Amino acid sequence: MMHTLRGARATAAGVLAVGAIAALAGCGTSSGSAAPTAAATELGDMEGQVSIIGWAGYVEDGSNDPAYDWVSGFEDKTGCKVTSKTFNTSDEAVNLMKTGDYDVVSASGDASLRLIAAGDVQPVNTDLVPNYAAIYDFLKDQPWNTVDGVHYGVPHGYGANLLLYNTEVVTPAPTSWDVVFDKAGDHSGKITAYDNPIYIADAAVYLMAHQPDLGIKNPYALDQKQFEAAVDLLKEQRQHVGEYWSDYLKEVQAFETGDSVAGTTWQVIQNVLASESATTDVVLPEEGATGWSDTWMISSKTKNPNCSYAWLDWISSPEVNGQATSYFGEAPSSQAACDYREDCEAYHAGDADYASKIWYWTTPIAKCLDGRTDVECVDYAQWTEAWAEIKG
C-alpha cells in the first residue's frame, strides 16, 4: 500500500503554480506579509478537535487499511477529534493554509518557505514537543524549517533522489551521475529523468562537482549564468531521454522491460523492483543528490493550539513515526522509530554522512538562498518556463 501512496505523490511533489511564486520572488526567507506570531510558552487544556491537512498516507485512521491507524490512538489519548484532508500538491497545501481553516500541515521544503514568508504558520516551541529531542540532529535547524534561529515546525521523514540502474547493462556499477549526463549517449534512448522543474536542481548538483568554476554553492540558488548552464546540460540530456517519469509504476515497468536502464529514482521504487527480482540497484552518487524532508507546521490562525502541539508530539513519537514513514516509504525522523520498522537500513535512516549529501527540495527565490547579495537568483517561475522548453 505504501507504494501506491508514494506513487500518488510522485505526480505532485514539487509542482508549484507560477503565480504562487510571485510573493517570494523578491523576499528572503524571514520576510513576509505579517510579523510572525510568538511561539507558545506553555500548553493548556485540549480543545477537543484539530484539523490536519497532509500528504496521502500521513494521517491514517484505518479507513484505507485497518493495519494502519495512528489517528484513533491520538484521539483516545488526547480527546482531540481529528478531521483531515489530503492535498496533492505543495501549491494546494499553501492555498489551503491561507484560508485559516486548518490547524496543522505537513509541508515539504518547496512549500514551507512560502508558508513562513506569508505568515501563515507560527513559530513552534520545541520544548513543548517532548519527542522533538530524539529527532535526528541533521533534520533540525534547516533552512526549510528554521528561520533566523526560530523553529517553525517538527521534521517528519526524509529521502533522497537516487540513481537507479540496470546491473546487467550499466557496467561497471556507476558511482557518478555522469551516466545520465556526460555519458548519457552510452545508453541513448534508455535514460529516464524525473518529470518536474525541480529536476533542474539535479543538474545543478552535478555541475557543482564537475564545473566548479560556475561557483554553484546551492542547487536551489542559481544566478542567470549558473541557471543557463544547468538548463543547457538538461537540453543536451534530452536527446538521450527515452521517457520522463512522474508515475512510479511507469518507471518500474520501464526498468522491467529494459526500456530504461539508468535514471533518477526513489528507494521505494528499487524496493518494488527488488521484490520482483529485477536486475536493478541504486546508488547515492559521489556528487550527492536532491531529496525531500517534510515538516509538521502549525497555522498562525489556529484556534486549537493545544491539540495542534499534541499532534506534533504524537506523530514524532517513535512507534507512530515509524509506522507512518514506513507506510509512506521514507526514512523516519528518529533512530528510536527504527525499533518499529524492519527496513531502516534500506533507507539509510540515521546515517548523517549519507544525509549530508542530500540537497533537500527548497523553493528557489530571487533572493539567493546561498547568502549572496550581489546578484539575483532565478526564481521558480522561471524554472517552470525553462522546464517546458527543455522537454520541448
Short mmCIF file of C-alpha atoms in Angstrom, two decimals:
data_model
loop_
_atom_site.label_atom_id
_atom_site.label_comp_id
_atom_site.label_asym_id
_atom_site.label_seq_id
_atom_site.Cartn_x
_atom_site.Cartn_y
_atom_site.Cartn_z
CA MET A 1 0.00 0.00 0.00
CA MET A 2 2.80 2.41 0.76
CA HIS A 3 3.98 2.11 -2.83
CA THR A 4 0.62 3.35 -4.08
CA LEU A 5 0.85 6.35 -1.80
CA ARG A 6 4.37 7.13 -2.91
CA GLY A 7 3.15 7.00 -6.49
CA ALA A 8 0.35 9.43 -5.74
CA ARG A 9 2.90 11.90 -4.51
CA ALA A 10 5.13 11.26 -7.49
CA THR A 11 2.77 13.11 -9.77
CA ALA A 12 2.67 16.13 -7.48
CA ALA A 13 5.72 16.70 -5.34
CA GLY A 14 7.46 19.94 -6.11
CA VAL A 15 4.83 21.23 -8.55
CA LEU A 16 4.22 24.95 -8.00
CA ALA A 17 1.94 27.37 -9.78
CA VAL A 18 3.80 30.28 -11.34
CA GLY A 19 1.57 32.83 -9.64
CA ALA A 20 2.25 31.38 -6.22
CA ILE A 21 5.94 32.15 -6.56
CA ALA A 22 5.44 35.85 -7.14
CA ALA A 23 5.10 36.63 -3.45
CA LEU A 24 8.51 35.14 -2.78
CA ALA A 25 10.30 36.50 -5.80
CA GLY A 26 11.82 39.48 -4.07
CA CYS A 27 11.83 38.45 -0.44
CA GLY A 28 14.05 36.47 1.84
CA THR A 29 13.03 33.58 4.00
CA SER A 30 12.47 35.78 7.00
CA SER A 31 10.23 38.36 5.38
CA GLY A 32 6.50 38.13 4.85
CA SER A 33 3.22 39.94 4.80
CA ALA A 34 2.90 39.87 8.59
CA ALA A 35 5.15 39.72 11.62
CA PRO A 36 5.42 36.18 12.94
CA THR A 37 3.28 35.30 15.91
CA ALA A 38 5.12 34.41 19.09
CA ALA A 39 5.73 30.77 19.89
CA ALA A 40 3.63 29.32 22.68
CA THR A 41 5.26 29.30 26.10
CA GLU A 42 3.01 26.70 27.73
CA LEU A 43 0.14 24.40 26.88
CA GLY A 44 -3.35 24.40 28.33
CA ASP A 45 -6.41 22.20 28.12
CA MET A 46 -7.07 20.34 24.90
CA GLU A 47 -9.73 21.97 22.75
CA GLY A 48 -11.31 18.70 21.66
CA GLN A 49 -10.55 18.91 17.95
CA VAL A 50 -7.81 19.51 15.40
CA SER A 51 -7.93 19.88 11.61
CA ILE A 52 -4.99 18.46 9.70
CA ILE A 53 -4.00 18.58 6.04
CA GLY A 54 -1.28 16.28 4.78
CA TRP A 55 0.23 14.21 2.02
CA ALA A 56 -1.59 10.96 1.28
CA GLY A 57 -0.69 8.40 3.93
CA TYR A 58 0.37 10.85 6.62
CA VAL A 59 -2.90 10.94 8.60
CA GLU A 60 -4.25 7.40 8.59
CA ASP A 61 -7.27 6.32 10.65
CA GLY A 62 -7.62 2.73 9.42
CA SER A 63 -10.19 3.51 6.73
CA ASN A 64 -7.70 2.90 3.92
CA ASP A 65 -6.07 -0.09 5.58
CA PRO A 66 -7.13 -1.39 9.03
CA ALA A 67 -3.49 -2.24 9.78
CA TYR A 68 -2.51 1.44 9.60
CA ASP A 69 -4.25 3.66 12.12
CA TRP A 70 -2.40 6.16 14.26
CA VAL A 71 -5.26 8.67 14.43
CA SER A 72 -7.52 6.63 16.73
CA GLY A 73 -4.80 6.25 19.35
CA PHE A 74 -4.20 10.01 19.27
CA GLU A 75 -7.89 10.74 19.73
CA ASP A 76 -8.14 8.29 22.62
CA LYS A 77 -5.09 9.73 24.36
CA THR A 78 -5.82 13.43 23.92
CA GLY A 79 -9.54 13.74 23.36
CA CYS A 80 -8.78 15.75 20.21
CA LYS A 81 -11.07 14.65 17.39
CA VAL A 82 -9.17 14.66 14.10
CA THR A 83 -10.59 15.88 10.82
CA SER A 84 -8.21 15.56 7.90
CA LYS A 85 -7.86 16.42 4.26
CA THR A 86 -5.34 15.10 1.75
CA PHE A 87 -3.65 17.52 -0.65
CA ASN A 88 -1.97 16.50 -3.88
CA THR A 89 0.49 19.33 -4.48
CA SER A 90 2.55 21.73 -2.41
CA ASP A 91 0.72 24.58 -4.09
CA GLU A 92 -2.61 23.17 -2.93
CA ALA A 93 -1.29 22.87 0.63
CA VAL A 94 -0.18 26.51 0.64
CA ASN A 95 -3.55 27.72 -0.66
CA LEU A 96 -5.46 25.65 1.90
CA MET A 97 -3.38 27.02 4.76
CA LYS A 98 -4.06 30.58 3.62
CA THR A 99 -7.76 30.07 4.35
CA GLY A 100 -7.09 29.72 8.07
CA ASP A 101 -9.46 26.74 8.17
CA TYR A 102 -6.78 24.20 9.11
CA ASP A 103 -4.62 23.83 12.19
CA VAL A 104 -1.72 21.65 11.05
CA VAL A 105 0.02 20.88 7.75
CA SER A 106 2.76 18.51 6.60
CA ALA A 107 4.85 20.77 4.37
CA SER A 108 7.65 19.81 2.02
CA GLY A 109 10.60 22.13 1.57
CA ASP A 110 9.08 23.63 -1.57
CA ALA A 111 6.08 24.83 0.48
CA SER A 112 7.42 25.58 3.97
CA LEU A 113 9.34 28.72 2.98
CA ARG A 114 6.26 30.20 1.37
CA LEU A 115 4.15 29.45 4.43
CA ILE A 116 6.73 31.08 6.69
CA ALA A 117 7.23 34.12 4.46
CA ALA A 118 3.48 34.74 4.21
CA GLY A 119 2.99 34.45 7.96
CA ASP A 120 0.62 31.51 7.53
CA VAL A 121 2.43 29.31 10.07
CA GLN A 122 3.67 30.13 13.55
CA PRO A 123 6.96 29.54 15.34
CA VAL A 124 6.99 26.28 17.27
CA ASN A 125 8.34 26.00 20.79
CA THR A 126 10.07 22.64 20.53
CA ASP A 127 10.31 22.42 24.33
CA LEU A 128 6.58 21.75 24.21
CA VAL A 129 7.15 18.76 21.90
CA PRO A 130 8.90 16.17 24.12
CA ASN A 131 9.61 13.78 21.26
CA TYR A 132 11.48 16.52 19.37
CA ALA A 133 14.61 15.83 21.43
CA ALA A 134 15.10 12.39 19.85
CA ILE A 135 14.78 13.60 16.26
CA TYR A 136 17.95 13.31 14.18
CA ASP A 137 20.07 16.44 14.60
CA PHE A 138 20.70 16.69 10.86
CA LEU A 139 16.98 17.30 10.26
CA LYS A 140 16.82 20.18 12.73
CA ASP A 141 17.73 23.84 12.22
CA GLN A 142 17.47 23.57 8.44
CA PRO A 143 16.53 26.39 6.04
CA TRP A 144 13.16 24.84 5.25
CA ASN A 145 12.07 24.55 8.92
CA THR A 146 14.06 27.20 10.78
CA VAL A 147 14.48 30.92 10.00
CA ASP A 148 16.82 33.26 11.87
CA GLY A 149 17.13 30.67 14.61
CA VAL A 150 13.35 30.35 15.02
CA HIS A 151 11.83 26.88 14.60
CA TYR A 152 8.68 26.68 12.50
CA GLY A 153 7.95 23.00 12.71
CA VAL A 154 8.92 19.44 13.53
CA PRO A 155 10.64 17.13 10.98
CA HIS A 156 8.64 14.10 9.85
CA GLY A 157 10.52 11.95 7.30
CA TYR A 158 13.05 12.30 4.51
CA GLY A 159 14.51 10.64 1.44
CA ALA A 160 16.97 11.02 -1.44
CA ASN A 161 16.53 11.03 -5.18
CA LEU A 162 18.86 8.18 -6.15
CA LEU A 163 20.45 6.82 -9.30
CA LEU A 164 18.70 3.63 -10.46
CA TYR A 165 20.45 1.41 -12.98
CA ASN A 166 20.21 -1.96 -14.70
CA THR A 167 23.04 -4.06 -13.27
CA GLU A 168 23.38 -6.16 -16.41
CA VAL A 169 23.52 -3.27 -18.85
CA VAL A 170 25.21 -0.43 -16.98
CA THR A 171 28.64 -1.81 -16.13
CA PRO A 172 30.73 -1.31 -14.17
CA ALA A 173 28.36 -0.19 -11.44
CA PRO A 174 28.11 3.61 -11.65
CA THR A 175 29.30 5.89 -8.87
CA SER A 176 28.51 9.18 -10.61
CA TRP A 177 25.57 10.93 -12.20
CA ASP A 178 27.69 11.12 -15.35
CA VAL A 179 25.85 8.01 -16.58
CA VAL A 180 22.76 10.18 -17.17
CA PHE A 181 24.59 13.36 -18.14
CA ASP A 182 28.00 13.43 -19.85
CA LYS A 183 27.87 9.69 -20.64
CA ALA A 184 24.16 9.52 -21.41
CA GLY A 185 24.99 8.80 -25.02
CA ASP A 186 26.28 5.36 -23.99
CA HIS A 187 22.67 4.37 -23.35
CA SER A 188 20.88 6.83 -25.61
CA GLY A 189 17.11 6.45 -25.62
CA LYS A 190 17.13 4.49 -22.38
CA ILE A 191 17.85 7.27 -19.92
CA THR A 192 14.99 8.42 -17.69
CA ALA A 193 14.54 11.55 -15.58
CA TYR A 194 12.05 12.92 -13.07
CA ASP A 195 9.40 14.98 -14.84
CA ASN A 196 9.37 18.19 -12.82
CA PRO A 197 11.02 21.63 -12.96
CA ILE A 198 12.71 20.87 -9.62
CA TYR A 199 14.85 18.36 -11.56
CA ILE A 200 16.89 21.36 -12.75
CA ALA A 201 18.46 21.21 -9.28
CA ASP A 202 19.70 17.68 -10.05
CA ALA A 203 21.66 19.09 -12.98
CA ALA A 204 22.98 21.84 -10.71
CA VAL A 205 24.23 19.26 -8.18
CA TYR A 206 26.16 17.58 -10.99
CA LEU A 207 27.63 20.88 -12.17
CA MET A 208 28.73 21.79 -8.64
CA ALA A 209 31.15 18.88 -8.80
CA HIS A 210 32.13 18.90 -12.47
CA GLN A 211 32.19 22.61 -13.31
CA PRO A 212 33.37 24.26 -10.07
CA ASP A 213 34.23 27.46 -11.95
CA LEU A 214 30.50 28.15 -12.12
CA GLY A 215 30.60 28.74 -8.38
CA ILE A 216 27.38 26.90 -7.54
CA LYS A 217 27.08 26.52 -3.77
CA ASN A 218 23.41 25.59 -3.53
CA PRO A 219 21.45 23.92 -6.37
CA TYR A 220 18.36 25.99 -5.50
CA ALA A 221 20.30 29.28 -5.60
CA LEU A 222 21.29 29.76 -9.24
CA ASP A 223 22.15 33.09 -10.81
CA GLN A 224 21.44 33.54 -14.51
CA LYS A 225 24.75 32.11 -15.71
CA GLN A 226 24.53 29.10 -13.42
CA PHE A 227 20.92 28.52 -14.32
CA GLU A 228 21.64 28.61 -18.04
CA ALA A 229 24.44 26.08 -17.55
CA ALA A 230 22.03 23.69 -15.80
CA VAL A 231 19.38 24.19 -18.48
CA ASP A 232 21.94 23.59 -21.25
CA LEU A 233 23.03 20.36 -19.57
CA LEU A 234 19.41 19.16 -19.46
CA LYS A 235 18.83 20.13 -23.09
CA GLU A 236 21.86 18.03 -24.01
CA GLN A 237 20.49 15.19 -21.92
CA ARG A 238 17.06 15.48 -23.57
CA GLN A 239 18.19 13.77 -26.78
CA HIS A 240 19.07 10.65 -24.79
CA VAL A 241 15.97 10.52 -22.58
CA GLY A 242 13.51 7.82 -23.58
CA GLU A 243 10.93 8.82 -21.00
CA TYR A 244 10.38 11.39 -18.28
CA TRP A 245 8.55 9.84 -15.34
CA SER A 246 6.26 11.13 -12.62
CA ASP A 247 4.26 7.94 -12.03
CA TYR A 248 6.43 5.44 -10.18
CA LEU A 249 4.62 2.48 -11.75
CA LYS A 250 5.75 3.60 -15.19
CA GLU A 251 9.36 3.74 -14.06
CA VAL A 252 9.08 0.27 -12.54
CA GLN A 253 7.66 -1.05 -15.80
CA ALA A 254 10.30 0.69 -17.92
CA PHE A 255 13.13 -0.91 -15.95
CA GLU A 256 11.47 -4.31 -16.02
CA THR A 257 11.10 -4.20 -19.81
CA GLY A 258 14.55 -2.69 -20.38
CA ASP A 259 13.15 0.47 -21.96
CA SER A 260 15.04 2.39 -19.26
CA VAL A 261 18.43 1.40 -17.89
CA ALA A 262 19.50 4.44 -15.84
CA GLY A 263 17.88 7.43 -14.22
CA THR A 264 16.72 9.19 -11.08
CA THR A 265 14.51 7.30 -8.64
CA TRP A 266 13.45 6.74 -5.02
CA GLN A 267 14.50 3.92 -2.71
CA VAL A 268 10.92 2.69 -2.54
CA ILE A 269 10.93 2.11 -6.31
CA GLN A 270 14.04 -0.03 -6.05
CA ASN A 271 12.33 -1.94 -3.25
CA VAL A 272 9.46 -2.76 -5.61
CA LEU A 273 11.85 -3.83 -8.36
CA ALA A 274 13.86 -5.96 -5.96
CA SER A 275 10.71 -7.68 -4.75
CA GLU A 276 10.05 -8.64 -8.36
CA SER A 277 13.64 -9.88 -8.88
CA ALA A 278 14.54 -7.15 -11.34
CA THR A 279 18.21 -6.75 -12.25
CA THR A 280 18.48 -3.25 -10.80
CA ASP A 281 20.23 -1.45 -7.99
CA VAL A 282 20.51 2.10 -6.65
CA VAL A 283 23.35 4.31 -5.51
CA LEU A 284 23.77 7.74 -4.00
CA PRO A 285 26.35 9.11 -6.45
CA GLU A 286 29.57 10.76 -5.34
CA GLU A 287 28.27 14.21 -6.33
CA GLY A 288 25.37 13.94 -3.86
CA ALA A 289 21.68 14.22 -4.73
CA THR A 290 18.49 16.17 -4.25
CA GLY A 291 15.78 14.89 -1.91
CA TRP A 292 12.90 15.82 0.38
CA SER A 293 12.38 16.48 4.08
CA ASP A 294 8.85 17.16 5.34
CA THR A 295 7.88 19.30 8.32
CA TRP A 296 4.77 19.42 10.51
CA MET A 297 3.75 23.06 10.94
CA ILE A 298 1.01 24.88 12.89
CA SER A 299 -1.23 27.56 11.40
CA SER A 300 -0.73 31.08 12.72
CA LYS A 301 -4.54 31.31 12.81
CA THR A 302 -5.21 28.07 14.68
CA LYS A 303 -7.96 28.04 17.28
CA ASN A 304 -6.72 24.69 18.57
CA PRO A 305 -3.07 25.24 19.52
CA ASN A 306 -3.01 22.65 22.31
CA CYS A 307 -4.36 19.85 20.15
CA SER A 308 -2.01 21.00 17.37
CA TYR A 309 1.03 20.70 19.61
CA ALA A 310 -0.26 17.34 20.82
CA TRP A 311 -0.37 16.10 17.22
CA LEU A 312 3.19 17.26 16.52
CA ASP A 313 4.38 15.30 19.53
CA TRP A 314 2.27 12.23 18.71
CA ILE A 315 3.40 11.96 15.09
CA SER A 316 7.02 12.37 16.26
CA SER A 317 6.77 9.53 18.79
CA PRO A 318 8.89 6.50 17.81
CA GLU A 319 6.12 3.98 17.19
CA VAL A 320 3.83 6.35 15.31
CA ASN A 321 6.60 7.95 13.24
CA GLY A 322 7.97 4.51 12.42
CA GLN A 323 4.58 3.33 11.23
CA ALA A 324 3.75 6.49 9.27
CA THR A 325 7.05 6.79 7.43
CA SER A 326 7.11 3.07 6.68
CA TYR A 327 3.61 3.28 5.22
CA PHE A 328 4.65 6.18 3.03
CA GLY A 329 8.08 4.85 2.02
CA GLU A 330 10.77 7.11 3.50
CA ALA A 331 13.29 7.29 6.35
CA PRO A 332 11.85 8.16 9.80
CA SER A 333 12.78 11.21 11.83
CA SER A 334 14.43 9.38 14.74
CA GLN A 335 16.53 6.31 15.41
CA ALA A 336 14.01 5.16 18.02
CA ALA A 337 11.42 4.89 15.24
CA CYS A 338 13.53 2.18 13.64
CA ASP A 339 12.62 -0.13 16.54
CA TYR A 340 9.20 -0.29 14.89
CA ARG A 341 10.46 -0.87 11.34
CA GLU A 342 12.44 -3.57 9.59
CA ASP A 343 13.65 -1.54 6.62
CA CYS A 344 15.55 1.40 8.12
CA GLU A 345 18.84 0.15 6.70
CA ALA A 346 17.45 0.30 3.16
CA TYR A 347 16.55 3.95 3.70
CA HIS A 348 19.89 4.80 5.40
CA ALA A 349 17.96 6.09 8.40
CA GLY A 350 20.15 7.98 10.82
CA ASP A 351 23.21 7.99 8.56
CA ALA A 352 24.28 11.62 8.98
CA ASP A 353 27.03 11.34 6.38
CA TYR A 354 24.53 9.97 3.86
CA ALA A 355 22.01 12.67 4.74
CA SER A 356 24.65 15.39 4.36
CA LYS A 357 24.89 14.53 0.67
CA ILE A 358 21.22 15.31 0.11
CA TRP A 359 20.10 18.75 -1.05
CA TYR A 360 16.51 18.85 0.16
CA TRP A 361 13.88 20.41 -2.08
CA THR A 362 13.63 24.14 -1.41
CA THR A 363 11.72 26.81 -3.31
CA PRO A 364 14.13 28.85 -5.48
CA ILE A 365 13.55 32.57 -4.99
CA ALA A 366 15.11 35.76 -6.33
CA LYS A 367 16.95 36.42 -3.08
CA CYS A 368 19.73 33.86 -3.32
CA LEU A 369 19.41 31.14 -0.72
CA ASP A 370 23.18 30.74 -0.55
CA GLY A 371 23.57 34.17 1.05
CA ARG A 372 24.78 36.13 -1.99
CA THR A 373 23.53 39.69 -2.14
CA ASP A 374 25.40 40.99 -5.19
CA VAL A 375 23.22 39.09 -7.69
CA GLU A 376 19.65 37.91 -8.06
CA CYS A 377 18.87 34.25 -8.40
CA VAL A 378 16.40 32.69 -10.81
CA ASP A 379 13.02 32.08 -9.17
CA TYR A 380 10.80 29.05 -9.60
CA ALA A 381 8.51 30.73 -12.10
CA GLN A 382 11.47 30.82 -14.50
CA TRP A 383 12.36 27.22 -13.60
CA THR A 384 8.86 26.22 -14.71
CA GLU A 385 9.20 28.06 -18.01
CA ALA A 386 12.62 26.55 -18.66
CA TRP A 387 11.41 23.04 -17.94
CA ALA A 388 8.76 23.33 -20.65
CA GLU A 389 11.47 24.49 -23.05
CA ILE A 390 13.80 21.64 -22.05
CA LYS A 391 11.19 18.98 -22.75
CA GLY A 392 10.16 20.66 -25.99
#
